[in-house]
Amino acid sequence: MRIVYAIVFVTGLAAIVGQHLTSLSSGRPVSPEEFAGACAPCGAPCPSAQKK
């Protein structure tokens, strides 16, 4: 029974890795400088940069 579990595990892992490696990328990497006035990687504005 262990062999069956091992085969299922290895097959599932191979499917996940194979799908990941064959999927299209979402585009080029994004640098933080492209978020004008953003402090956080998510694009949140800096509190000090907000207009008063």
Short mmCIF file of C-alpha atoms in Angstrom, two decimals, residues 13-47:
data_model
loop_
_atom_site.label_atom_id
_atom_site.label_comp_id
_atom_site.label_asym_id
_atom_site.label_seq_id
_atom_site.Cartn_x
_atom_site.Cartn_y
_atom_site.Cartn_z
CA LEU A 13 4.22 16.36 -7.53
CA ALA A 14 5.40 15.85 -11.11
CA ALA A 15 2.09 17.21 -12.42
CA ILE A 16 2.35 20.32 -10.24
CA VAL A 17 5.97 21.00 -11.18
CA GLY A 18 5.30 20.29 -14.86
CA GLN A 19 2.33 22.66 -14.93
CA HIS A 20 4.37 25.35 -13.21
CA LEU A 21 7.28 25.04 -15.61
CA THR A 22 5.12 25.03 -18.74
CA SER A 23 2.82 27.91 -17.77
CA LEU A 24 3.30 31.27 -19.42
CA SER A 25 4.86 34.00 -17.36
CA SER A 26 2.77 37.01 -16.40
CA GLY A 27 5.26 39.33 -18.07
CA ARG A 28 8.46 41.00 -17.19
CA PRO A 29 9.54 41.56 -13.59
CA VAL A 30 8.29 44.82 -12.12
CA SER A 31 10.69 47.11 -10.31
CA PRO A 32 9.64 49.25 -7.34
CA GLU A 33 10.62 52.40 -9.25
CA GLU A 34 7.69 51.87 -11.59
CA PHE A 35 5.27 52.64 -8.77
CA ALA A 36 5.55 56.45 -8.70
CA GLY A 37 5.41 57.63 -5.10
CA ALA A 38 4.93 54.15 -3.67
CA CYS A 39 6.74 52.85 -0.61
CA ALA A 40 5.36 49.33 -0.46
CA PRO A 41 5.70 46.65 -3.16
CA CYS A 42 1.90 46.52 -3.35
CA GLY A 43 1.85 50.13 -4.54
CA ALA A 44 0.57 51.71 -1.34
CA PRO A 45 1.40 55.42 -1.21
CA CYS A 46 3.88 56.79 1.29
CA PRO A 47 2.18 58.69 4.12
#
